[in-house]
Coordinates of C-alpha atoms in Angstrom, one line a residue:
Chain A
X1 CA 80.4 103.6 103.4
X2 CA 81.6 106.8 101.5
X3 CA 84.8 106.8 103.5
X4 CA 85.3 103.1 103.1
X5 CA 84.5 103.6 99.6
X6 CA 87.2 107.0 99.2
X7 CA 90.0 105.1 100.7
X8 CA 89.7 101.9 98.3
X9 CA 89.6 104.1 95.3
X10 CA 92.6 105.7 97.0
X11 CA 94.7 102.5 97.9
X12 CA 93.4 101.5 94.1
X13 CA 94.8 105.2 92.9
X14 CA 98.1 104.6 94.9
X15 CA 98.9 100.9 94.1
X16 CA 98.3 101.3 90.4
X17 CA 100.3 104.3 90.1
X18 CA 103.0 103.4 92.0
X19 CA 106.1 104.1 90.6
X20 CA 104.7 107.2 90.1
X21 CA 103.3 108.0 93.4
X22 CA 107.3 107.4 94.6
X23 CA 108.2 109.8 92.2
X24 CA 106.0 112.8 93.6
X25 CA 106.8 111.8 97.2
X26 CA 110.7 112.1 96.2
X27 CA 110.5 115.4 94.4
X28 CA 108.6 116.4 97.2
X29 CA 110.6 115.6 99.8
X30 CA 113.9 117.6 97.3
X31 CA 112.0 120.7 96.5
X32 CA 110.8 121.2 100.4
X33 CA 114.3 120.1 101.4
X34 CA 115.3 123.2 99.9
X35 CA 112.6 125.4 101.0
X36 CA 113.1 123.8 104.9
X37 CA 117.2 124.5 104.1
X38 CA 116.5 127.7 103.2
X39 CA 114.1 129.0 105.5
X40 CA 116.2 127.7 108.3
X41 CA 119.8 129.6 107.0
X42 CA 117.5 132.7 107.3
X43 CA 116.4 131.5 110.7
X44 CA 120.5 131.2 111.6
X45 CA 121.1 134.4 110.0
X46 CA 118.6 136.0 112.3
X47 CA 119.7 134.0 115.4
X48 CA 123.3 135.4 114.5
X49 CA 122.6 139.2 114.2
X50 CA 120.4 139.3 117.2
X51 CA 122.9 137.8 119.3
X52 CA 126.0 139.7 117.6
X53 CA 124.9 143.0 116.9
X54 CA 123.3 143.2 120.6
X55 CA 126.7 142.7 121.7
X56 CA 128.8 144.3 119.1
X57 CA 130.9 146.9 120.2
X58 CA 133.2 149.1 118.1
X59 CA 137.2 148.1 119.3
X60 CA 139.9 150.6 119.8
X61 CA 142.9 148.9 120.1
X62 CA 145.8 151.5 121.5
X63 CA 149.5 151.3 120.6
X64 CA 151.2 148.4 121.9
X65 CA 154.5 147.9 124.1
X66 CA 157.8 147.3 122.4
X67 CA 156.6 147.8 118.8
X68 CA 156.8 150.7 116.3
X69 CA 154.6 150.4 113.4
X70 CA 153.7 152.9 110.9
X71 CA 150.4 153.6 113.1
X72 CA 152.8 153.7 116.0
X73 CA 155.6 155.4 115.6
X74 CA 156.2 156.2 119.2
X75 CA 155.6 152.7 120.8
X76 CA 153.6 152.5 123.4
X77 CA 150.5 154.4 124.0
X78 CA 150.8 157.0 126.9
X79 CA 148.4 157.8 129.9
X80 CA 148.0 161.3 128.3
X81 CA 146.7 160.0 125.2
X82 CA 144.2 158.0 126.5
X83 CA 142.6 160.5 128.6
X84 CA 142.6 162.6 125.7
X85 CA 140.6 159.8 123.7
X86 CA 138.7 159.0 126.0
X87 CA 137.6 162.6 126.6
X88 CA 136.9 163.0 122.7
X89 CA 134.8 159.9 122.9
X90 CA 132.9 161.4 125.9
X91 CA 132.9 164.5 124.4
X92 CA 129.2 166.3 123.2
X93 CA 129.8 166.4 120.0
X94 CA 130.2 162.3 120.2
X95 CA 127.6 161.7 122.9
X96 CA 124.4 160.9 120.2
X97 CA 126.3 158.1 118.6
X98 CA 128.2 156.7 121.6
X99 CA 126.7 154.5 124.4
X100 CA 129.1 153.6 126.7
X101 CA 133.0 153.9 126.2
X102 CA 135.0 151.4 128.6
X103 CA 138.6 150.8 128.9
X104 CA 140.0 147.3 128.7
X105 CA 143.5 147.7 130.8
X106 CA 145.9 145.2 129.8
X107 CA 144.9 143.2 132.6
X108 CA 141.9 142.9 132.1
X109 CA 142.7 142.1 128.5
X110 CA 144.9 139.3 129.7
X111 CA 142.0 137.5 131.8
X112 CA 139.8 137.6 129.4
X113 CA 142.5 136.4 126.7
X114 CA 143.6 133.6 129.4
X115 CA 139.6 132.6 130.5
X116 CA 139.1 132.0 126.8
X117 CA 142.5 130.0 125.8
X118 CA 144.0 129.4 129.1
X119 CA 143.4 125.9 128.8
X120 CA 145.7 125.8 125.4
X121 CA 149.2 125.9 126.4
X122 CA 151.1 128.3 123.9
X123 CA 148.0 131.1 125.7
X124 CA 149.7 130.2 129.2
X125 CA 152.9 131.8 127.4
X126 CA 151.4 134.9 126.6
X127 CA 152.5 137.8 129.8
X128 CA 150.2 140.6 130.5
X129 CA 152.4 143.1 129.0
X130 CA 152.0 141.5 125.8
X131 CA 148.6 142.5 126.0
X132 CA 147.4 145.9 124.8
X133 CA 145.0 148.5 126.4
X134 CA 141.5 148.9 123.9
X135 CA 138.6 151.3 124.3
X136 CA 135.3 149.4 124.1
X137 CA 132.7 151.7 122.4
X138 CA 128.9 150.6 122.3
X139 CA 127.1 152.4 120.0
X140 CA 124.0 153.9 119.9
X141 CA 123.1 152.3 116.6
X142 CA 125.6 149.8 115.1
X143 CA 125.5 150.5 111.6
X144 CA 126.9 154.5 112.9
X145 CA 130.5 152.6 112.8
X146 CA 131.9 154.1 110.1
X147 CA 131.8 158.4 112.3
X148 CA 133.8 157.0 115.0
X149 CA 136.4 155.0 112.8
X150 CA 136.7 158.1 111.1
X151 CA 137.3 160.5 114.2
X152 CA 139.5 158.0 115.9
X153 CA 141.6 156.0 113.1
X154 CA 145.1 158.0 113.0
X155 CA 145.3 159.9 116.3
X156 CA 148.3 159.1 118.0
X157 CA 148.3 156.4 120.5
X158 CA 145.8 154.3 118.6
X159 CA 146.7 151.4 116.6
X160 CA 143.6 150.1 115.2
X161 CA 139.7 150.9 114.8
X162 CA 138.2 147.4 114.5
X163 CA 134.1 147.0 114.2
X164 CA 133.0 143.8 115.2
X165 CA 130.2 143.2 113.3
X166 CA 132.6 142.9 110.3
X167 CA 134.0 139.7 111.9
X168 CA 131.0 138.3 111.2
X169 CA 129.6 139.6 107.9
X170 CA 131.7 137.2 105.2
X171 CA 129.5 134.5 107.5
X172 CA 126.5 136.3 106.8
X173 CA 127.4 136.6 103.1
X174 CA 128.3 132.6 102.8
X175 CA 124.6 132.2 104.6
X176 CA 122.7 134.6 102.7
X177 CA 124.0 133.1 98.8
X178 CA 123.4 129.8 100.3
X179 CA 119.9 131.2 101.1
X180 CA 119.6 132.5 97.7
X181 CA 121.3 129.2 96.7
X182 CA 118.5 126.7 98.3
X183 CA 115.7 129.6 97.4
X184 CA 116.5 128.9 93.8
X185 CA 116.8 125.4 93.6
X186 CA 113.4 125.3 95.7
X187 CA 112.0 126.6 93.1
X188 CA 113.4 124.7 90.3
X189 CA 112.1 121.6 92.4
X190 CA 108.5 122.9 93.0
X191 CA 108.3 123.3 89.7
X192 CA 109.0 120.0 88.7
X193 CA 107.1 118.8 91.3
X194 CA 104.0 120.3 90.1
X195 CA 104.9 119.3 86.8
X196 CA 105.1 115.4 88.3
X197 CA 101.7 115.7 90.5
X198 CA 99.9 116.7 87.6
X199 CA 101.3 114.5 85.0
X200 CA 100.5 111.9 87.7
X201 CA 96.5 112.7 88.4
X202 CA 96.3 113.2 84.8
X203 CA 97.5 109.6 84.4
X204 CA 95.2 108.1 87.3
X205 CA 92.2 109.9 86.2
X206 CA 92.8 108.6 82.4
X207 CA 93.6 104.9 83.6
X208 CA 90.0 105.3 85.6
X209 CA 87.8 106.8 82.8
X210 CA 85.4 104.2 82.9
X211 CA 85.3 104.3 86.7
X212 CA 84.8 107.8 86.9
X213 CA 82.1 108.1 83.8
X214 CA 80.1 105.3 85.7
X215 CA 80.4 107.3 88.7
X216 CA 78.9 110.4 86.7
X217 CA 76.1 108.4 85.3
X218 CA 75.1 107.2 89.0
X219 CA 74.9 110.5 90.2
X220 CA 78.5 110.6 92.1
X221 CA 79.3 115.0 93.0
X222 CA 82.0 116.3 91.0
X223 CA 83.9 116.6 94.7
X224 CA 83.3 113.1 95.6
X225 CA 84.5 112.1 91.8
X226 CA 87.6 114.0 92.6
X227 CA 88.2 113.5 96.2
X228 CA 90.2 110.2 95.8
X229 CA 92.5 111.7 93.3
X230 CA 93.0 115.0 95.5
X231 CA 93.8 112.7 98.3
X232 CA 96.5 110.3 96.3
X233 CA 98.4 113.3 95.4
X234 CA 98.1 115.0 99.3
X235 CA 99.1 111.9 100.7
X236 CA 101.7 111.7 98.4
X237 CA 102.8 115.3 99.2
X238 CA 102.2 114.5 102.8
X239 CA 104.9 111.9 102.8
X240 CA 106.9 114.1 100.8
X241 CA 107.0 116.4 103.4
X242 CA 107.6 114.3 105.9
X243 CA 110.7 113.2 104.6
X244 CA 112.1 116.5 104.2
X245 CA 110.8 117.0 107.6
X246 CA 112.9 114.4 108.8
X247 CA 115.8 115.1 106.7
X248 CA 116.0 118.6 108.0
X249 CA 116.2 117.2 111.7
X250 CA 118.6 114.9 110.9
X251 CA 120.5 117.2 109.4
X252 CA 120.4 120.1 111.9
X253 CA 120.3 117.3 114.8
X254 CA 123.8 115.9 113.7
X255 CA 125.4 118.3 111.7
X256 CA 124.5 122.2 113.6
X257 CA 123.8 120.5 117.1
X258 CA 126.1 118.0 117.6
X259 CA 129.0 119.3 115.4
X260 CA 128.9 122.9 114.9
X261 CA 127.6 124.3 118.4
X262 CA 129.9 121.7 120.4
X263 CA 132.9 123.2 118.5
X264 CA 131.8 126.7 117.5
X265 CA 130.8 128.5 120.9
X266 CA 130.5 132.3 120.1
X267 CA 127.2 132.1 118.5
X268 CA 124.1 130.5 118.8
X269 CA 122.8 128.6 116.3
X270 CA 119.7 126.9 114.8
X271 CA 118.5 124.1 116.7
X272 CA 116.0 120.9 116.1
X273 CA 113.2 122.8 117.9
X274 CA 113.2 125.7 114.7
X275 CA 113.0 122.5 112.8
X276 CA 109.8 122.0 114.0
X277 CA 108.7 125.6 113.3
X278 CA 109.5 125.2 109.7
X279 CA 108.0 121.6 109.8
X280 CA 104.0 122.9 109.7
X281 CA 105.1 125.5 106.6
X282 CA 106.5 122.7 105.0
X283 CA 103.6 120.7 105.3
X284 CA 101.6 123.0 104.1
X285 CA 103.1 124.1 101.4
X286 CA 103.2 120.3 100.4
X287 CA 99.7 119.6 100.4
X288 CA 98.8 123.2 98.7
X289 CA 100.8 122.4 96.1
X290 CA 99.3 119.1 95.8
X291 CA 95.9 120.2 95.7
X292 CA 96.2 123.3 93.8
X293 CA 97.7 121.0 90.9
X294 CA 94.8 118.5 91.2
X295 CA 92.3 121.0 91.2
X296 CA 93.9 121.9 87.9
X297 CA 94.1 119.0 86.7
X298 CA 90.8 117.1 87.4
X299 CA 88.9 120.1 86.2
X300 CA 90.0 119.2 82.9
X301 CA 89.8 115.2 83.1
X302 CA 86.8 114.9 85.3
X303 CA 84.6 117.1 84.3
X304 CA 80.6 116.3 84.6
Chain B
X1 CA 57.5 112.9 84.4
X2 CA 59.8 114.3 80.8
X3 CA 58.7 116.9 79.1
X4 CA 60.3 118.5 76.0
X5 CA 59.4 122.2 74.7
X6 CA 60.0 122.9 71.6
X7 CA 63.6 121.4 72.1
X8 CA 66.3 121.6 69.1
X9 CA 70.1 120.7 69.3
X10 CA 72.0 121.9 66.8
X11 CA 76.0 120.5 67.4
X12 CA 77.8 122.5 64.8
X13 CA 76.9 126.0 63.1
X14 CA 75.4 125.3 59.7
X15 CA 74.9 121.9 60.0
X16 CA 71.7 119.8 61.0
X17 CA 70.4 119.9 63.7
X18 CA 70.1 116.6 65.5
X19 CA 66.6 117.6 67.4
X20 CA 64.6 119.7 65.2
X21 CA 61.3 121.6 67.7
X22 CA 60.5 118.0 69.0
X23 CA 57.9 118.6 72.1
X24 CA 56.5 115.3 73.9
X25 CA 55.4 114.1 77.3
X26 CA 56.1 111.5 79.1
X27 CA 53.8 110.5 82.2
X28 CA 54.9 108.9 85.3
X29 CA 55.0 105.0 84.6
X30 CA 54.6 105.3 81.5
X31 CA 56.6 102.8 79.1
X32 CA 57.6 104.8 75.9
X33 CA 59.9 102.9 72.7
X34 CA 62.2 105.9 70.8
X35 CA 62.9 104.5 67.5
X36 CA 64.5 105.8 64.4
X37 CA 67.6 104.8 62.5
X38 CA 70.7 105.9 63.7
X39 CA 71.5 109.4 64.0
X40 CA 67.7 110.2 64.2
X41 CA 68.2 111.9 67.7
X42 CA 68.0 108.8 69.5
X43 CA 70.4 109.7 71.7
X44 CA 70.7 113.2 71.5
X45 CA 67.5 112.8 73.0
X46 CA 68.8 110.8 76.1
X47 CA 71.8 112.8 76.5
X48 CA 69.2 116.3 76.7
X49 CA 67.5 114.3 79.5
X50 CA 70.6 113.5 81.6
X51 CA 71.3 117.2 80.7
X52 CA 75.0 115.8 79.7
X53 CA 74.3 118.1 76.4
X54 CA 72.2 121.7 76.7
X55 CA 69.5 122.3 73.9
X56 CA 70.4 125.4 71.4
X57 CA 66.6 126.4 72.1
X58 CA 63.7 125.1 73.7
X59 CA 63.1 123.9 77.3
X60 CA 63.6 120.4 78.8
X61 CA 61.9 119.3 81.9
X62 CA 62.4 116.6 84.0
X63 CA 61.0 115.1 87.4
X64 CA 59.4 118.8 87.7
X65 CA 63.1 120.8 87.6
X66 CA 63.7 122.8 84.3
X67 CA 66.9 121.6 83.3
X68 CA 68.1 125.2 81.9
X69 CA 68.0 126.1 85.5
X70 CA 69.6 124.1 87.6
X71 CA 73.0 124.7 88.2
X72 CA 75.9 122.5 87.1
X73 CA 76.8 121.7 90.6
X74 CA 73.6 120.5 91.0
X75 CA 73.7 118.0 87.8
X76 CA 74.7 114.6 89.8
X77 CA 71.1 115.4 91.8
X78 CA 69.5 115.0 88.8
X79 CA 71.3 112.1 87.9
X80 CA 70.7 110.1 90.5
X81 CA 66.9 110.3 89.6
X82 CA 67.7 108.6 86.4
X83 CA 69.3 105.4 85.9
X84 CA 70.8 104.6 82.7
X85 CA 71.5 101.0 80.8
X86 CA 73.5 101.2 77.4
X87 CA 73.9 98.6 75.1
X88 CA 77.6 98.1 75.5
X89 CA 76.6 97.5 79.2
X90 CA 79.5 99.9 80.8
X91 CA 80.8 97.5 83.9
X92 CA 83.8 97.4 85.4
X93 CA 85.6 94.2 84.8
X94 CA 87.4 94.4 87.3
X95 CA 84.8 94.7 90.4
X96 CA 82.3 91.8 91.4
X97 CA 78.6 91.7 90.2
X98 CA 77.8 93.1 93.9
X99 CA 80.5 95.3 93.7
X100 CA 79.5 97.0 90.1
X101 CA 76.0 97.6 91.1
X102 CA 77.2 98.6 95.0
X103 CA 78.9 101.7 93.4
X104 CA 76.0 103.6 92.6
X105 CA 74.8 103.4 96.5
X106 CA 77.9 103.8 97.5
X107 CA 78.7 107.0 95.0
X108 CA 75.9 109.0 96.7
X109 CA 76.6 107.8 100.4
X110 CA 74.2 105.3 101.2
X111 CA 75.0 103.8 104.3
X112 CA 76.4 100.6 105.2
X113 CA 74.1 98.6 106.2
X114 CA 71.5 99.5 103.3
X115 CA 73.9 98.4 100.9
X116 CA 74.1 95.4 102.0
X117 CA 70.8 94.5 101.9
X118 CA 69.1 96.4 99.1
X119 CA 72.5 95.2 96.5
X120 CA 71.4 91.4 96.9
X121 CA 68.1 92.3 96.5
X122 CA 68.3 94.0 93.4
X123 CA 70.6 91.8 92.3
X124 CA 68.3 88.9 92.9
X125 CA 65.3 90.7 91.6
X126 CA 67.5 90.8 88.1
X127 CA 67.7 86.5 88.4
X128 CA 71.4 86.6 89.1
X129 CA 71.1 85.4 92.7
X130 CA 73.9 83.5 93.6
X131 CA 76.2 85.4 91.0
X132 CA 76.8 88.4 93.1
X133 CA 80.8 87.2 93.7
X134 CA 81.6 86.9 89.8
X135 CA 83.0 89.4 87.4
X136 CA 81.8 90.3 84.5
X137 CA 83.8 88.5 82.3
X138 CA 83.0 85.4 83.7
X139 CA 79.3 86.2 82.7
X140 CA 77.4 86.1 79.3
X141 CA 76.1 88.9 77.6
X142 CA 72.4 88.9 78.8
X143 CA 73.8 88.3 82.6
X144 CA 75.8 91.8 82.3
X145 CA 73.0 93.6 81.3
X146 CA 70.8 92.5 84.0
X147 CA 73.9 93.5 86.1
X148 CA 73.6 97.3 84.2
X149 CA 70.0 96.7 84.5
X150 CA 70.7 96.3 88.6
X151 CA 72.8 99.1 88.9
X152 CA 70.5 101.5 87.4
X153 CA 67.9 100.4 89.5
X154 CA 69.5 99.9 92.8
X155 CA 68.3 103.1 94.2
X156 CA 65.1 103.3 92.7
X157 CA 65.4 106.4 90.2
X158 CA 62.0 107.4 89.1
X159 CA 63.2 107.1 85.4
X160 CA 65.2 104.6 84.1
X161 CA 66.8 105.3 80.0
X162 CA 67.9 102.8 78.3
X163 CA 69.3 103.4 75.0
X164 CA 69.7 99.9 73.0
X165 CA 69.7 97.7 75.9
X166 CA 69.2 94.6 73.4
X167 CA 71.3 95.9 70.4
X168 CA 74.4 93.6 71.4
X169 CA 72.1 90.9 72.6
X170 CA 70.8 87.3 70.7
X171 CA 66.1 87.5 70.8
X172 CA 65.9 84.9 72.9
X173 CA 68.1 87.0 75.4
X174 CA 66.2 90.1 74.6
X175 CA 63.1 89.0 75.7
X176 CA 64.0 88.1 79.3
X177 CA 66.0 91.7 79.0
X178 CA 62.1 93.3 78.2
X179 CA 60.5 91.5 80.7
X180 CA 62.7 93.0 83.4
X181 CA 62.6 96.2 82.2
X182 CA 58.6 95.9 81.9
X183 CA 58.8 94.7 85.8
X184 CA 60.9 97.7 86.6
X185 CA 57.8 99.8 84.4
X186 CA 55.0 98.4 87.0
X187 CA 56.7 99.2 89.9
X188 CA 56.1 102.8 88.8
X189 CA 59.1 103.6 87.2
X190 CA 58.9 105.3 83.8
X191 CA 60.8 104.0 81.4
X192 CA 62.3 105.2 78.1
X193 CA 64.0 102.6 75.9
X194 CA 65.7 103.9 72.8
X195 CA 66.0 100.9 70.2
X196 CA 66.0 99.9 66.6
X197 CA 64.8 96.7 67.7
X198 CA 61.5 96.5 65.7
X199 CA 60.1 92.3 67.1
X200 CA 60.2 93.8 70.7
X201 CA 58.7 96.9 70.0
X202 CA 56.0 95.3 67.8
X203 CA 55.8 92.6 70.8
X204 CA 55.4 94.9 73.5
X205 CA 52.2 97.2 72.4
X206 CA 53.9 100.0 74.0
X207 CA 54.0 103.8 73.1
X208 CA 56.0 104.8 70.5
X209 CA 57.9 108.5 69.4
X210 CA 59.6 107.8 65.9
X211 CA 62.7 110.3 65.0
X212 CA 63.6 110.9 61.3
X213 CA 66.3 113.4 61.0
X214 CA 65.8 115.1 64.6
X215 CA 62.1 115.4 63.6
X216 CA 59.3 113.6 65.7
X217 CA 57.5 112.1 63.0
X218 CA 55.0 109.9 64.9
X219 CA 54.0 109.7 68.4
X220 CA 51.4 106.2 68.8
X221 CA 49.8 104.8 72.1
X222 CA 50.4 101.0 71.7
X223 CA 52.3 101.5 68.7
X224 CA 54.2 98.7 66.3
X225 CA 57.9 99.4 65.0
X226 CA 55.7 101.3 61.9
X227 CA 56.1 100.8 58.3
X228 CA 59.3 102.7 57.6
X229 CA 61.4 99.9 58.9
X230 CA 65.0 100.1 58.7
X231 CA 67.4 97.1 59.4
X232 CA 69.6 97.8 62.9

């Protein structure tokens, strides 16, 4: 009978209120949008550095054939120098910071280059003497980049000193001020949104006065008095949530899995499946909000 | 059943006070009029017992509990040993007569199947048989008190208050609202009508506590409406 009871006053709460009750789902489902959006660029973020800085290596790219720049004036790079860089890369002094050193002949450097582009036809143009010789160097700890471009970067032979990881850090940057982008308006939104829930109970619990004075006099528990109002706003959270559940998946599902990983390959990236990790947060942060506000609220319009 | 120590209530600082050291007893079954003009302590009085206002001093007791004591949580327990008919008669118009005196089973999670059959009871045991599917509007004033009248009574509360359950209602009416109430007093239950209503109380022979200015000024088995009579 009590639940029978609880979910009329509910379907009463909810019908009444209606245009109201849309409003909370809706800013809802935007303020959790955000915090879904945001949580997920951190998760890419994540999902990028692991895979990149695992694989990061620092590049040494030697001199060239047939071309004199002002970092190499003598052309080519000889088989002297490299031996001597490679030794100074082996060398102890070196040997904390540096994992592995490999050298990438020019080879090598073509098949690589060729099992990347080879199916684009201006790559099928490319000879391997066009190619260059590089040292690989994996470091101990990536963020040590900045000793070895320092001892390498104007020795004769090389041409270059090229970290990887900086290929990649104006992505992080666009990823982390969209972070701090979504975190922001998430906020904005939550705020309104508990602005809206409690403006709402307030208004359900003043257009049921009478109901709820009777419902004193007969003995009814504060809880039980304020159970159907807790409920309209979680279920309206609830929904709210599900939305932005569903907005999120749609959004990663189309956008990031069938757009950006088909035509991106180098790096991974978030999928539906950290969609549903963020989807229980989301949910809960929904109802808590919901109920926290109500608690608020109904303390001060329902009180015995 | 009621007891009252000693009990003032004093609203604002300075002012008043509404009860002035007013002790009294009530027995079980018992059948007691509270009369007095308005803002005797009529209600203050009623509102001490439902403990929906504290007393600045003194001790209220009801059904055995000391009402100082028990905690606020625990409040609708004491409510629902009271049940409580006003004169504006406090339905909802927009719920059935079944449905407007269902709520207070169904408030305190009496099962299913006792609602349905102690509801028409109650309701018949008021005369509305047959009138459980109307609303309130669709009734007349005496009807919707015996509909308040139900609802107090559905679950049996040892104590029903009533505080001018006649005052919006013709004498003819009044009467058959007495007699139910007096019914409701031999089944045990005490009663404690608060009224200005000086024929019934004359009528009735019942106890009578007299307020003037918070003060209890007269406390008479099988008393009469008294001599200082004051138009309602």
């Amino acid at each position: 009978m009590r639940v029978r009871f609880v979910l009329a006053q509910i379907g009463n709460g909810l019908r009444r209120n209606l245009a109201m009750a849309v409003s909370v789902v809706l800013v809802t489902f935007i303020s959790l949008a955000f915090v879904g959006a945001a949580a997920l660029l951190q998760m890419q973020v994540d999902k990028a550095k692991d895979d990149w800085y695992d694989r990061v290596e620092v590049n040494v790219y030697l001199c060239p054939a047939g071309e004199a720049s002002q970092s190499c004036p003598d052309g080519e790079v000889t088989e002297e120098q490299i031996e001597e860089l490679r030794g100074l890369l082996e060398s102890d002094a070196l040997a904390d910071y540096v994992q592995t050193v490999y050298l990438e002949t020019k080879e090598q450097a073509w098949e690589a280059f060729q099992e990347r582009f080879g199916d684009q036809e201006w790559a099928q143009r490319i000879t391997q003497d066009q190619m260059q010789f590089s040292f690989r160097v994996k470091l101990v700890d990536p963020e040590q980049y900045q000793l070895i471009y320092d001892e390498l970067s104007g020795r004769p032979g090389v041409q270059q000193v090229i970290d990887q990881r900086s290929i990649l850090e104006p992505l992080f940057l666009v990823l982390n001020r969209a972070t701090l982008i979504s975190v922001g308006l998430a906020v904005l939104m939550t705020v309104t949104a508990v602005l809206l829930i409690t403006t709402t109970i307030r208004l359900s619990a003043m257009s049921r006065r009478r109901e709820t004075e009777i419902m004193r006099l007969v003995g009814a528990s504060n809880f039980f008095i304020q159970l159907p109002f807790m409920l309209e706003g979680a279920i309206a959270a609830l929904l709210g949530a599900a939305l932005a559940v569903g907005g999120l998946w749609v959004g990663v599902h189309y956008i990031v899995e069938e757009w950006l990983a088909e035509s991106v390959r180098f790096m991974p990236f978030v999928d539906t499946s950290d969609v549903w990790t963020v989807a229980p947060i989301l949910v809960a942060i929904g109802i808590g909000l919901a109920v926290v506000s109500s608690l608020v609220t109904l303390s001060r319009y329902t009180k015995v | 059943m009621i007891r009252f120590d000693n009990v003032s209530k004093v609203y604002a600082r300075g002012h008043r006070p509404a009860l002035d050291q007013v002790s009294l007893e009530i027995e079980r079954g018992e059948f007691v009029f509270l009369v007095g003009s308005s803002g005797s302590g009529k209600s203050t009085f009623l509102r001490l017992v439902l403990r929906e206002e504290r007393p600045t001093s003194g001790g209220v007791f009801v059904a055995g509990r000391n009402l100082a004591r028990i905690s606020s949580w625990k409040v609708p327990y004491l409510r629902r040993q009271i049940g409580t008919v006003f004169q504006d008669f406090r339905l909802l118009n927009n719920k059935t007569v079944f449905d407007n005196v269902a709520i207070a089973m169904q408030v305190i999670g009496k099962p299913r199947h006792q609602v349905m059959s102690t509801v028409p009871e109650t309701i018949e045991m008021v005369g509305l048989a047959g009138k459980e599917r109307r609303l309130p509007h669709e009734l007349s004033g005496g009807e919707q008190q015996r509909v308040a009248i139900a609802r107090a009574f559905v679950n049996r509360p040892p104590i029903i208050l009533a505080d001018e359950p006649t005052g919006n209602l013709d004498p003819t009416t009044s009467v058959g609202i007495m007699r139910l109430l007096e019914r409701i007093n031999r089944t045990g239950t005490t009663v404690v009508m608060a009224t200005h209503d000086d024929e019934i109380v004359d009528q009735m022979r019942k106890r009578v506590v007299e307020l003037v200015d918070g003060q209890m000024v007269r406390d008479q088995a099988r008393g009469v409406y008294g001599a200082r009579k004051e138009s309602a």
